[in-house]
mmCIF file of C-alpha atoms in Angstrom:
data_model
loop_
_atom_site.group_PDB
_atom_site.id
_atom_site.type_symbol
_atom_site.label_atom_id
_atom_site.label_comp_id
_atom_site.label_asym_id
_atom_site.label_seq_id
_atom_site.Cartn_x
_atom_site.Cartn_y
_atom_site.Cartn_z
ATOM 1 C CA MET S 1 24.036 4.939 10.131
ATOM 2 C CA SER S 2 24.831 3.000 6.769
ATOM 3 C CA ALA S 3 21.939 3.749 3.653
ATOM 4 C CA VAL S 4 20.481 0.449 4.086
ATOM 5 C CA SER S 5 19.577 0.465 7.836
ATOM 6 C CA GLU S 6 17.998 4.161 7.358
ATOM 7 C CA PHE S 7 15.856 2.519 4.456
ATOM 8 C CA VAL S 8 15.527 -0.154 6.852
ATOM 9 C CA ALA S 9 14.695 1.970 9.657
ATOM 10 C CA ALA S 10 11.871 4.337 7.485
ATOM 11 C CA ALA S 11 10.035 1.284 6.530
ATOM 12 C CA GLU S 12 9.565 0.480 9.672
ATOM 13 C CA LYS S 13 8.661 4.117 10.920
ATOM 14 C CA ALA S 14 5.989 3.219 8.010
ATOM 15 C CA ASP S 15 5.169 -0.430 9.365
ATOM 16 C CA PRO S 16 6.252 -0.803 12.979
ATOM 17 C CA SER S 17 4.919 -4.335 12.548
ATOM 18 C CA LEU S 18 8.424 -5.291 10.358
ATOM 19 C CA VAL S 19 10.044 -5.766 13.264
ATOM 20 C CA GLY S 20 7.505 -8.827 14.407
ATOM 21 C CA THR S 21 5.043 -8.355 17.271
ATOM 22 C CA GLU S 22 6.630 -11.679 19.383
ATOM 23 C CA ASP S 23 10.087 -11.854 21.491
ATOM 24 C CA LYS S 24 10.955 -14.833 19.215
ATOM 25 C CA ASP S 25 9.881 -13.197 15.911
ATOM 26 C CA LYS S 26 11.980 -10.139 16.616
ATOM 27 C CA ALA S 27 15.373 -11.987 17.977
ATOM 28 C CA GLU S 28 14.906 -14.048 14.532
ATOM 29 C CA ILE S 29 13.824 -11.373 12.121
ATOM 30 C CA ALA S 30 17.317 -9.019 13.790
ATOM 31 C CA LYS S 31 19.273 -12.430 13.099
ATOM 32 C CA LEU S 32 17.743 -12.554 9.340
ATOM 33 C CA VAL S 33 18.386 -8.594 8.808
ATOM 34 C CA GLY S 34 22.542 -9.408 9.524
ATOM 35 C CA GLN S 35 22.777 -11.631 6.802
ATOM 36 C CA THR S 36 21.056 -9.927 4.436
ATOM 37 C CA GLU S 37 24.448 -8.504 2.791
ATOM 38 C CA ALA S 38 26.090 -12.258 2.886
ATOM 39 C CA MET S 39 23.045 -13.621 0.501
ATOM 40 C CA VAL S 40 23.680 -11.401 -2.530
ATOM 41 C CA LYS S 41 26.723 -12.189 -2.837
ATOM 42 C CA ASP S 42 25.788 -15.359 -4.626
ATOM 43 C CA LEU S 43 22.479 -14.591 -6.277
ATOM 44 C CA PRO S 44 21.714 -17.780 -8.269
ATOM 45 C CA ALA S 45 22.162 -19.530 -4.752
ATOM 46 C CA LEU S 46 19.334 -16.341 -3.491
ATOM 47 C CA ASP S 47 17.224 -17.134 -6.298
ATOM 48 C CA GLU S 48 16.950 -21.233 -5.700
ATOM 49 C CA LYS S 49 16.408 -20.349 -1.899
ATOM 50 C CA LEU S 50 13.461 -17.754 -2.684
ATOM 51 C CA THR S 51 11.875 -20.022 -5.014
ATOM 52 C CA PRO S 52 9.699 -21.509 -2.608
ATOM 53 C CA LEU S 53 9.423 -18.323 -0.790
ATOM 54 C CA THR S 54 7.012 -15.511 -0.242
ATOM 55 C CA TYR S 55 8.604 -13.489 2.500
ATOM 56 C CA LEU S 56 12.353 -14.098 4.140
ATOM 57 C CA TYR S 57 11.154 -15.081 7.389
ATOM 58 C CA SER S 58 7.203 -16.965 7.989
ATOM 59 C CA ASN S 59 4.614 -15.604 5.852
ATOM 60 C CA PHE S 60 4.524 -11.872 6.329
ATOM 61 C CA PRO S 61 6.689 -9.125 5.222
ATOM 62 C CA SER S 62 9.442 -7.568 7.927
ATOM 63 C CA SER S 63 12.678 -5.966 7.815
ATOM 64 C CA ALA S 64 14.683 -8.976 7.184
ATOM 65 C CA ASP S 65 12.834 -8.527 3.267
ATOM 66 C CA VAL S 66 13.273 -4.447 3.555
ATOM 67 C CA SER S 67 16.832 -5.131 4.272
ATOM 68 C CA LEU S 68 17.919 -7.967 1.543
ATOM 69 C CA TYR S 69 15.624 -5.356 -1.446
ATOM 70 C CA ALA S 70 18.196 -2.775 -0.129
ATOM 71 C CA HIS S 71 21.198 -5.163 -0.825
ATOM 72 C CA LEU S 72 19.694 -5.973 -3.682
ATOM 73 C CA HIS S 73 19.056 -2.414 -5.459
ATOM 74 C CA PRO S 74 22.039 -2.317 -7.161
ATOM 75 C CA SER S 75 22.600 -5.705 -8.866
ATOM 76 C CA LEU S 76 19.328 -5.771 -10.094
ATOM 77 C CA ILE S 77 19.234 -1.780 -11.516
ATOM 78 C CA SER S 78 22.821 -2.009 -13.066
ATOM 79 C CA ALA S 79 21.207 -5.163 -15.290
ATOM 80 C CA SER S 80 20.398 -5.513 -18.361
ATOM 81 C CA PRO S 81 16.686 -7.073 -19.197
ATOM 82 C CA SER S 82 18.236 -9.791 -20.703
ATOM 83 C CA GLN S 83 19.327 -11.269 -17.491
ATOM 84 C CA HIS S 84 16.498 -10.766 -15.422
ATOM 85 C CA PRO S 85 14.655 -14.318 -16.733
ATOM 86 C CA ASN S 86 18.585 -16.088 -15.516
ATOM 87 C CA GLN S 87 17.189 -15.288 -12.009
ATOM 88 C CA PRO S 88 12.852 -15.123 -12.504
ATOM 89 C CA SER S 89 12.134 -15.750 -8.365
ATOM 90 C CA LEU S 90 14.943 -13.574 -7.322
ATOM 91 C CA LEU S 91 12.948 -10.505 -9.644
ATOM 92 C CA ARG S 92 9.327 -11.843 -9.048
ATOM 93 C CA TYR S 93 10.378 -11.146 -4.490
ATOM 94 C CA PHE S 94 12.362 -7.731 -5.494
ATOM 95 C CA LEU S 95 9.693 -6.187 -7.210
ATOM 96 C CA GLN S 96 7.056 -8.293 -4.493
ATOM 97 C CA ILE S 97 8.713 -6.412 -1.834
ATOM 98 C CA GLN S 98 9.075 -3.114 -3.647
ATOM 99 C CA SER S 99 4.907 -2.827 -3.661
ATOM 100 C CA LEU S 100 4.941 -2.980 -0.135
ATOM 101 C CA PRO S 101 3.049 -0.238 1.350
ATOM 102 C CA ALA S 102 6.287 1.007 3.840
ATOM 103 C CA VAL S 103 9.174 0.416 1.122
ATOM 104 C CA GLN S 104 6.906 2.821 -1.075
ATOM 105 C CA SER S 105 7.290 5.373 1.802
ATOM 106 C CA ALA S 106 10.792 4.876 2.761
ATOM 107 C CA GLN S 107 11.498 5.534 -0.822
ATOM 108 C CA SER S 108 8.809 8.412 -0.761
ATOM 109 C CA SER S 109 10.947 10.079 2.596
ATOM 110 C CA LEU S 110 14.686 8.892 0.953
ATOM 111 C CA PRO S 111 13.935 9.374 -2.887
ATOM 112 C CA ASN S 112 17.567 9.052 -4.012
ATOM 113 C CA SER S 113 18.356 6.034 -1.639
ATOM 114 C CA PHE S 114 16.908 2.957 -3.391
ATOM 115 C CA PRO S 115 14.240 4.222 -6.556
ATOM 116 C CA SER S 116 11.989 1.417 -7.782
ATOM 117 C CA LEU S 117 13.014 -0.718 -10.382
ATOM 118 C CA ASP S 118 10.289 -0.172 -13.145
ATOM 119 C CA ILE S 119 10.006 -3.211 -15.320
ATOM 120 C CA ASP S 120 7.046 -4.488 -17.401
ATOM 121 C CA VAL S 121 7.408 -8.295 -17.130
ATOM 122 C CA SER S 122 5.099 -9.324 -19.811
ATOM 123 C CA THR S 123 8.221 -8.196 -21.705
ATOM 124 C CA LEU S 124 10.604 -10.473 -21.047
ATOM 125 C CA PRO S 125 11.616 -14.064 -22.026
ATOM 126 C CA VAL S 126 9.728 -16.761 -20.807
ATOM 127 C CA PRO S 127 13.011 -18.807 -18.531
ATOM 128 C CA GLU S 128 13.844 -21.837 -19.477
ATOM 129 C CA ARG S 129 12.504 -24.320 -17.601
ATOM 130 C CA LYS S 130 14.742 -28.039 -17.672
ATOM 131 C CA ALA S 131 12.979 -31.601 -16.433
ATOM 132 C CA PRO S 132 15.816 -33.279 -13.922
ATOM 133 C CA ALA S 133 17.946 -35.369 -15.309
ATOM 134 C CA PRO S 134 16.901 -39.595 -15.469
ATOM 135 C CA LYS S 135 18.510 -41.776 -12.998
ATOM 136 C CA VAL S 136 20.259 -44.968 -14.387
ATOM 137 C CA LYS S 137 19.749 -47.736 -12.696
ATOM 138 C CA LYS S 138 23.539 -49.851 -11.742
ATOM 139 C CA GLU S 139 23.144 -53.239 -13.957
ATOM 140 C CA LYS S 140 24.023 -56.695 -11.549
ATOM 141 C CA LYS S 141 26.663 -58.794 -12.353
ATOM 142 C CA ALA S 142 25.078 -62.071 -13.302
ATOM 143 C CA ALA S 143 26.590 -65.296 -11.453
ATOM 144 C CA ALA S 144 28.456 -67.218 -12.499
ATOM 145 C CA ALA S 145 27.279 -70.687 -13.310
ATOM 146 C CA PRO S 146 28.498 -74.229 -12.420
ATOM 147 C CA THR S 147 28.656 -76.250 -16.010
ATOM 148 C CA THR S 148 28.649 -79.907 -14.283
ATOM 149 C CA ALA S 149 25.882 -81.558 -12.348
ATOM 150 C CA ALA S 150 28.447 -82.243 -9.848
ATOM 151 C CA GLY S 151 29.249 -78.659 -10.249
ATOM 152 C CA VAL S 152 25.767 -77.802 -9.203
ATOM 153 C CA ALA S 153 25.923 -79.832 -6.489
ATOM 154 C CA GLU S 154 29.251 -78.328 -5.300
ATOM 155 C CA SER S 155 27.539 -74.938 -5.431
ATOM 156 C CA VAL S 156 24.293 -75.546 -3.516
ATOM 157 C CA SER S 157 26.801 -76.972 -0.623
ATOM 158 C CA GLY S 158 29.400 -74.508 -1.083
ATOM 159 C CA ALA S 159 26.674 -71.435 -0.539
ATOM 160 C CA VAL S 160 24.912 -72.986 1.941
ATOM 161 C CA SER S 161 28.124 -73.099 4.021
ATOM 162 C CA ALA S 162 29.027 -70.080 3.417
ATOM 163 C CA ALA S 163 25.739 -68.338 4.293
ATOM 164 C CA VAL S 164 25.672 -70.066 8.065
ATOM 165 C CA GLY S 165 29.087 -68.833 8.540
ATOM 166 C CA ALA S 166 28.235 -65.502 7.555
ATOM 167 C CA VAL S 167 25.817 -65.102 9.908
ATOM 168 C CA THR S 168 27.969 -64.750 13.156
ATOM 169 C CA GLY S 169 30.288 -62.169 10.852
ATOM 170 C CA ALA S 170 27.763 -60.345 8.654
ATOM 171 C CA ALA S 171 23.949 -59.444 8.108
ATOM 172 C CA SER S 172 21.030 -62.408 7.897
ATOM 173 C CA SER S 173 20.095 -59.975 3.901
ATOM 174 C CA ALA S 174 24.087 -60.647 2.898
ATOM 175 C CA ALA S 175 23.002 -64.592 3.325
ATOM 176 C CA GLN S 176 19.531 -64.592 1.797
ATOM 177 C CA THR S 177 21.038 -63.018 -1.426
ATOM 178 C CA VAL S 178 23.791 -65.904 -2.012
ATOM 179 C CA LYS S 179 20.673 -68.201 -1.670
ATOM 180 C CA ASP S 180 18.579 -66.349 -4.347
ATOM 181 C CA ALA S 181 21.611 -66.146 -6.687
ATOM 182 C CA VAL S 182 21.791 -69.991 -5.828
ATOM 183 C CA VAL S 183 18.500 -70.517 -6.046
ATOM 184 C CA GLY S 184 18.464 -68.619 -9.724
ATOM 185 C CA ALA S 185 20.946 -70.520 -10.951
ATOM 186 C CA VAL S 186 20.521 -73.903 -10.319
ATOM 187 C CA PRO S 187 17.717 -74.481 -13.082
ATOM 188 C CA GLU S 188 19.887 -72.677 -15.548
ATOM 189 C CA THR S 189 23.161 -74.548 -14.916
ATOM 190 C CA ALA S 190 21.374 -78.191 -14.811
ATOM 191 C CA ALA S 191 19.710 -77.686 -18.211
ATOM 192 C CA ALA S 192 23.336 -77.471 -19.823
ATOM 193 C CA ALA S 193 25.429 -79.591 -17.734
ATOM 194 C CA GLY S 194 24.645 -82.334 -19.528
ATOM 195 C CA ALA S 195 26.358 -80.439 -23.225
ATOM 196 C CA PRO S 196 30.453 -80.058 -22.777
ATOM 197 C CA GLN S 197 31.194 -76.613 -24.046
ATOM 198 C CA GLU S 198 33.644 -75.786 -26.392
ATOM 199 C CA GLY S 199 36.914 -75.373 -25.458
ATOM 200 C CA GLY S 200 35.979 -76.284 -21.932
ATOM 201 C CA LYS S 201 35.738 -72.590 -21.682
ATOM 202 C CA LYS S 202 32.164 -71.048 -19.773
ATOM 203 C CA LYS S 203 29.839 -69.645 -21.912
ATOM 204 C CA GLU S 204 29.474 -66.137 -20.984
ATOM 205 C CA LYS S 205 25.645 -65.136 -20.525
ATOM 206 C CA LYS S 206 25.183 -61.624 -22.489
ATOM 207 C CA GLU S 207 23.449 -58.829 -20.050
ATOM 208 C CA LYS S 208 20.945 -56.886 -20.803
ATOM 209 C CA LYS S 209 21.895 -52.901 -21.574
ATOM 210 C CA GLU S 210 19.119 -50.662 -19.398
ATOM 211 C CA LYS S 211 17.184 -48.367 -21.384
ATOM 212 C CA PRO S 212 17.321 -44.856 -20.310
ATOM 213 C CA ALA S 213 14.799 -43.569 -17.982
ATOM 214 C CA LYS S 214 12.722 -41.199 -20.003
ATOM 215 C CA ALA S 215 12.826 -37.406 -19.078
ATOM 216 C CA GLN S 216 9.471 -36.579 -17.150
ATOM 217 C CA ALA S 217 7.647 -33.799 -18.782
ATOM 218 C CA VAL S 218 7.336 -30.484 -16.355
ATOM 219 C CA LYS S 219 3.694 -30.280 -15.140
ATOM 220 C CA GLU S 220 3.237 -25.906 -15.839
ATOM 221 C CA GLU S 221 1.566 -24.434 -13.263
ATOM 222 C CA PRO S 222 -1.270 -22.624 -14.437
ATOM 223 C CA THR S 223 -0.770 -18.945 -15.424
ATOM 224 C CA GLY S 224 -4.071 -17.736 -16.534
ATOM 225 C CA PRO S 225 -6.090 -15.438 -14.288
ATOM 226 C CA LEU S 226 -7.298 -16.055 -11.197
ATOM 227 C CA PRO S 227 -9.607 -14.330 -8.557
ATOM 228 C CA SER S 228 -6.904 -14.544 -5.676
ATOM 229 C CA MET S 229 -4.757 -12.017 -7.940
ATOM 230 C CA ILE S 230 -6.817 -9.255 -7.077
ATOM 231 C CA ASP S 231 -5.491 -7.204 -4.244
ATOM 232 C CA MET S 232 -8.987 -6.577 -2.699
ATOM 233 C CA ARG S 233 -9.217 -4.319 0.834
ATOM 234 C CA VAL S 234 -11.350 -2.697 3.410
ATOM 235 C CA GLY S 235 -11.425 1.270 2.485
ATOM 236 C CA LYS S 236 -12.901 4.046 4.312
ATOM 237 C CA VAL S 237 -13.546 7.165 2.785
ATOM 238 C CA LEU S 238 -11.445 10.184 4.323
ATOM 239 C CA ASP S 239 -13.108 12.886 2.012
ATOM 240 C CA VAL S 240 -14.688 13.372 -1.271
ATOM 241 C CA LYS S 241 -15.293 16.376 -3.281
ATOM 242 C CA ARG S 242 -16.698 16.853 -7.039
ATOM 243 C CA HIS S 243 -13.562 16.648 -9.969
ATOM 244 C CA PRO S 244 -12.516 19.846 -11.163
ATOM 245 C CA ASP S 245 -12.539 19.123 -14.996
ATOM 246 C CA ALA S 246 -15.047 16.297 -14.914
ATOM 247 C CA ASP S 247 -18.750 16.441 -14.196
ATOM 248 C CA SER S 248 -19.623 12.773 -13.393
ATOM 249 C CA LEU S 249 -16.497 12.101 -11.087
ATOM 250 C CA TYR S 250 -16.253 12.636 -7.269
ATOM 251 C CA VAL S 251 -12.339 12.465 -6.203
ATOM 252 C CA GLU S 252 -12.183 10.634 -2.631
ATOM 253 C CA SER S 253 -9.426 10.072 -0.424
ATOM 254 C CA ILE S 254 -9.311 6.669 1.281
ATOM 255 C CA ASP S 255 -7.214 4.947 3.739
ATOM 256 C CA VAL S 256 -6.679 1.446 2.732
ATOM 257 C CA GLY S 257 -4.185 0.846 5.999
ATOM 258 C CA GLU S 258 -1.423 2.215 4.433
ATOM 259 C CA ALA S 259 1.041 5.209 5.500
ATOM 260 C CA GLU S 260 -0.911 7.609 2.703
ATOM 261 C CA PRO S 261 -4.267 7.002 1.810
ATOM 262 C CA ARG S 262 -5.008 6.772 -1.700
ATOM 263 C CA THR S 263 -6.401 8.868 -3.945
ATOM 264 C CA VAL S 264 -9.271 7.298 -6.193
ATOM 265 C CA CYS S 265 -11.403 8.726 -8.814
ATOM 266 C CA SER S 266 -15.028 6.957 -8.942
ATOM 267 C CA GLY S 267 -18.206 7.724 -11.513
ATOM 268 C CA LEU S 268 -20.719 8.353 -8.314
ATOM 269 C CA VAL S 269 -21.793 11.614 -9.735
ATOM 270 C CA LYS S 270 -25.636 10.459 -10.773
ATOM 271 C CA TYR S 271 -25.885 6.907 -8.344
ATOM 272 C CA MET S 272 -24.823 8.525 -4.684
ATOM 273 C CA THR S 273 -24.353 12.520 -2.700
ATOM 274 C CA GLU S 274 -20.981 13.465 -1.142
ATOM 275 C CA GLU S 275 -22.564 13.034 1.928
ATOM 276 C CA GLU S 276 -23.626 8.975 1.612
ATOM 277 C CA ILE S 277 -19.625 8.720 0.250
ATOM 278 C CA ARG S 278 -18.125 10.689 3.182
ATOM 279 C CA GLY S 279 -16.767 8.853 6.130
ATOM 280 C CA ALA S 280 -18.324 5.241 4.599
ATOM 281 C CA THR S 281 -16.695 1.714 4.729
ATOM 282 C CA ILE S 282 -16.042 0.300 1.595
ATOM 283 C CA ILE S 283 -14.351 -2.444 -0.515
ATOM 284 C CA VAL S 284 -11.596 -0.911 -2.581
ATOM 285 C CA ILE S 285 -9.654 -2.842 -5.253
ATOM 286 C CA CYS S 286 -5.438 -2.560 -4.662
ATOM 287 C CA ASN S 287 -4.053 -3.631 -7.324
ATOM 288 C CA LEU S 288 -4.903 -2.148 -10.807
ATOM 289 C CA LYS S 289 -2.679 -0.210 -12.369
ATOM 290 C CA PRO S 290 -3.304 3.958 -11.346
ATOM 291 C CA VAL S 291 -4.820 6.059 -14.482
ATOM 292 C CA THR S 292 -4.851 9.442 -14.769
ATOM 293 C CA MET S 293 -8.672 10.441 -15.323
ATOM 294 C CA ARG S 294 -8.966 14.314 -16.714
ATOM 295 C CA GLY S 295 -5.770 14.858 -14.820
ATOM 296 C CA VAL S 296 -6.114 13.701 -11.698
ATOM 297 C CA LYS S 297 -4.205 10.244 -10.805
ATOM 298 C CA SER S 298 -6.408 7.717 -9.446
ATOM 299 C CA PHE S 299 -4.884 5.009 -7.694
ATOM 300 C CA ALA S 300 -7.408 2.348 -6.979
ATOM 301 C CA MET S 301 -11.464 1.297 -7.909
ATOM 302 C CA LEU S 302 -14.456 1.554 -5.228
ATOM 303 C CA LEU S 303 -16.517 -1.724 -5.740
ATOM 304 C CA CYS S 304 -19.856 -1.022 -6.341
ATOM 305 C CA ALA S 305 -23.359 -3.289 -7.568
ATOM 306 C CA SER S 306 -25.174 -2.199 -10.124
ATOM 307 C CA SER S 307 -28.572 -3.185 -10.487
ATOM 308 C CA LYS S 308 -30.213 -5.847 -13.172
ATOM 309 C CA ASP S 309 -32.382 -3.348 -14.229
ATOM 310 C CA GLY S 310 -29.334 -1.648 -15.397
ATOM 311 C CA LYS S 311 -27.269 1.392 -13.851
ATOM 312 C CA THR S 312 -29.947 4.106 -15.085
ATOM 313 C CA GLU S 313 -33.033 2.168 -13.917
ATOM 314 C CA GLY S 314 -32.016 0.597 -10.984
ATOM 315 C CA GLY S 315 -29.072 2.997 -9.673
ATOM 316 C CA VAL S 316 -25.729 1.798 -7.768
ATOM 317 C CA GLU S 317 -24.766 0.699 -4.100
ATOM 318 C CA PHE S 318 -21.470 0.089 -2.226
ATOM 319 C CA VAL S 319 -20.527 -3.567 -1.393
ATOM 320 C CA LEU S 320 -20.260 -3.719 2.219
ATOM 321 C CA PRO S 321 -17.744 -5.277 4.186
ATOM 322 C CA PRO S 322 -18.959 -6.845 7.337
ATOM 323 C CA ALA S 323 -19.957 -4.254 10.379
ATOM 324 C CA GLY S 324 -16.383 -3.519 11.918
ATOM 325 C CA SER S 325 -14.516 -3.990 9.196
ATOM 326 C CA GLN S 326 -10.818 -1.598 9.739
ATOM 327 C CA PRO S 327 -9.055 -0.364 6.822
ATOM 328 C CA GLY S 328 -6.467 -2.188 5.572
ATOM 329 C CA GLU S 329 -8.330 -5.625 6.598
ATOM 330 C CA LYS S 330 -7.630 -8.157 3.643
ATOM 331 C CA ILE S 331 -10.547 -8.956 1.367
ATOM 332 C CA TYR S 332 -10.112 -12.506 -0.213
ATOM 333 C CA PHE S 333 -12.181 -15.067 -1.962
ATOM 334 C CA GLU S 334 -13.564 -18.546 0.297
ATOM 335 C CA GLY S 335 -11.738 -21.598 -1.570
ATOM 336 C CA GLU S 336 -9.143 -23.722 -0.461
ATOM 337 C CA LYS S 337 -7.212 -22.213 -3.626
ATOM 338 C CA TYR S 338 -8.310 -19.082 -3.388
ATOM 339 C CA GLU S 339 -7.758 -17.983 0.735
ATOM 340 C CA ASN S 340 -4.597 -18.165 1.302
ATOM 341 C CA ALA S 341 -3.051 -16.886 -2.078
ATOM 342 C CA THR S 342 -0.943 -13.585 -2.163
ATOM 343 C CA PRO S 343 -1.884 -11.158 -4.386
ATOM 344 C CA GLU S 344 -0.209 -10.053 -7.673
ATOM 345 C CA PRO S 345 1.659 -6.483 -6.418
ATOM 346 C CA GLN S 346 -0.199 -4.732 -9.923
ATOM 347 C CA LEU S 347 -2.348 -6.546 -12.327
ATOM 348 C CA ASN S 348 -1.149 -6.552 -15.908
ATOM 349 C CA PRO S 349 -3.621 -4.177 -18.235
ATOM 350 C CA LYS S 350 -1.959 -6.569 -21.050
ATOM 351 C CA LYS S 351 -3.192 -9.696 -19.361
ATOM 352 C CA LYS S 352 -6.809 -8.526 -18.455
ATOM 353 C CA VAL S 353 -6.744 -10.392 -15.296
ATOM 354 C CA PHE S 354 -9.572 -7.958 -14.087
ATOM 355 C CA GLU S 355 -11.615 -7.854 -17.085
ATOM 356 C CA THR S 356 -11.829 -11.772 -17.438
ATOM 357 C CA ILE S 357 -12.952 -12.286 -13.316
ATOM 358 C CA GLN S 358 -15.413 -9.600 -13.285
ATOM 359 C CA PRO S 359 -18.389 -10.812 -15.315
ATOM 360 C CA GLY S 360 -18.609 -13.727 -12.817
ATOM 361 C CA PHE S 361 -19.259 -11.416 -10.371
ATOM 362 C CA ILE S 362 -22.457 -11.327 -8.564
ATOM 363 C CA THR S 363 -24.864 -10.776 -5.215
ATOM 364 C CA LEU S 364 -26.967 -14.236 -4.354
ATOM 365 C CA ASP S 365 -30.399 -14.305 -3.074
ATOM 366 C CA ASN S 366 -29.233 -13.324 0.301
ATOM 367 C CA LEU S 367 -27.305 -10.582 -0.978
ATOM 368 C CA ASP S 368 -23.914 -12.051 -0.533
ATOM 369 C CA ALA S 369 -21.349 -10.703 -2.922
ATOM 370 C CA ALA S 370 -19.441 -13.879 -4.809
ATOM 371 C CA TRP S 371 -17.588 -15.057 -7.215
ATOM 372 C CA VAL S 372 -18.731 -18.087 -9.508
ATOM 373 C CA ASP S 373 -16.440 -20.460 -11.604
ATOM 374 C CA PRO S 374 -17.834 -19.924 -15.405
ATOM 375 C CA GLU S 375 -16.055 -23.537 -15.547
ATOM 376 C CA THR S 376 -16.636 -25.636 -13.072
ATOM 377 C CA LYS S 377 -20.216 -23.139 -11.528
ATOM 378 C CA SER S 378 -18.485 -23.190 -8.474
ATOM 379 C CA VAL S 379 -19.530 -19.994 -5.888
ATOM 380 C CA HIS S 380 -16.692 -18.523 -3.873
ATOM 381 C CA ARG S 381 -18.259 -15.908 -1.218
ATOM 382 C CA ILE S 382 -16.021 -12.636 -0.570
ATOM 383 C CA ARG S 383 -14.962 -11.800 2.953
ATOM 384 C CA THR S 384 -13.762 -10.841 5.513
ATOM 385 C CA LYS S 385 -11.602 -13.227 8.361
ATOM 386 C CA ASP S 386 -15.110 -11.965 10.195
ATOM 387 C CA GLY S 387 -17.435 -11.964 7.304
ATOM 388 C CA VAL S 388 -19.104 -12.314 3.769
ATOM 389 C CA CYS S 389 -19.510 -9.245 2.314
ATOM 390 C CA LYS S 390 -22.906 -8.156 0.952
ATOM 391 C CA ALA S 391 -24.764 -5.510 -1.181
ATOM 392 C CA LYS S 392 -27.409 -3.624 1.006
ATOM 393 C CA SER S 393 -30.334 -4.389 -1.401
ATOM 394 C CA PHE S 394 -29.544 -5.924 -4.766
ATOM 395 C CA VAL S 395 -29.629 -9.184 -5.926
ATOM 396 C CA GLY S 396 -28.558 -10.111 -8.506
ATOM 397 C CA ALA S 397 -26.471 -7.383 -9.132
ATOM 398 C CA SER S 398 -22.947 -7.583 -11.134
ATOM 399 C CA LEU S 399 -20.157 -6.523 -9.495
ATOM 400 C CA SER S 400 -17.517 -3.480 -10.615
#
């Protein structure tokens, strides 16, 4: 078994859905897996192919993505940082697949095969965006005009005869073109019929030069923080204990639908007991940059509601997903703009995405958790496919 095949098999073991669930999907994914090695032979063409795509097959990750990631790995690992902007779509795709839990699991089980590529995209130069080349219209040749009244009549007669004869041998549109050319030429020629031209030569009509079309400005996609960039999932607390070196912190082990549970540090000691936390089904923010808190690395954050009277006076409680929610289920914001968007693999701390969006988090009068757009004041509830997430008792609470 090749290194790539072994890596793909390890990812499939961590996430069996990568091979597809339906027979049709399985066949198409297997076919794409066989094509991935050839795809990397032309990186510019692959970059163009990946520009509109999130994944190679349909709208979910598959074994084909893991295979392409492994085949791309040598090229991107050996490339200098200055080369990465030349294929921005390819780099975006590579980092996205690299962040998949199944790929990270395969890297853990095969640590020397395809290690992670660590790139801070905020330090890369912005790739140049070129406007499409303007299309220049072809100039039409001016029809030659007769110079005398007799010539005008002769031209009209000849053109009509030609048009009639053309019906049997050419499209009727050709006859219409001849007729249009003659009709346009008659007024102009008739005006000049009484004035003989010097040397009997025809005066050539100067053609107007076509002005080149202006290049249309390329519209930049919005790049500001959006709530859909945040990766929120249903999580289940498997275990909780006090932090060995921090009195205000708990250390939780949380199932978020990945191969291994995540370790999370939370400052909830003053507000909840271990018994209240252990076994709870909650909301977890999964794409914050991991941070070390007093020697323990935390890989996520729990979404909680703080009383509008303040944490000290009113307390803190979990924001809860709908009853029956399972670990790993996607949590998203209502609205066409956000519902089907793909979260960032990891939020860049320098761009302060969560810090910008979080002030708009609130609980409504009916306890629904929501985000209020600060510009439009539109309300976007936070939900799963089965219903809206809610606070237990806090109205008008802030969420963090």
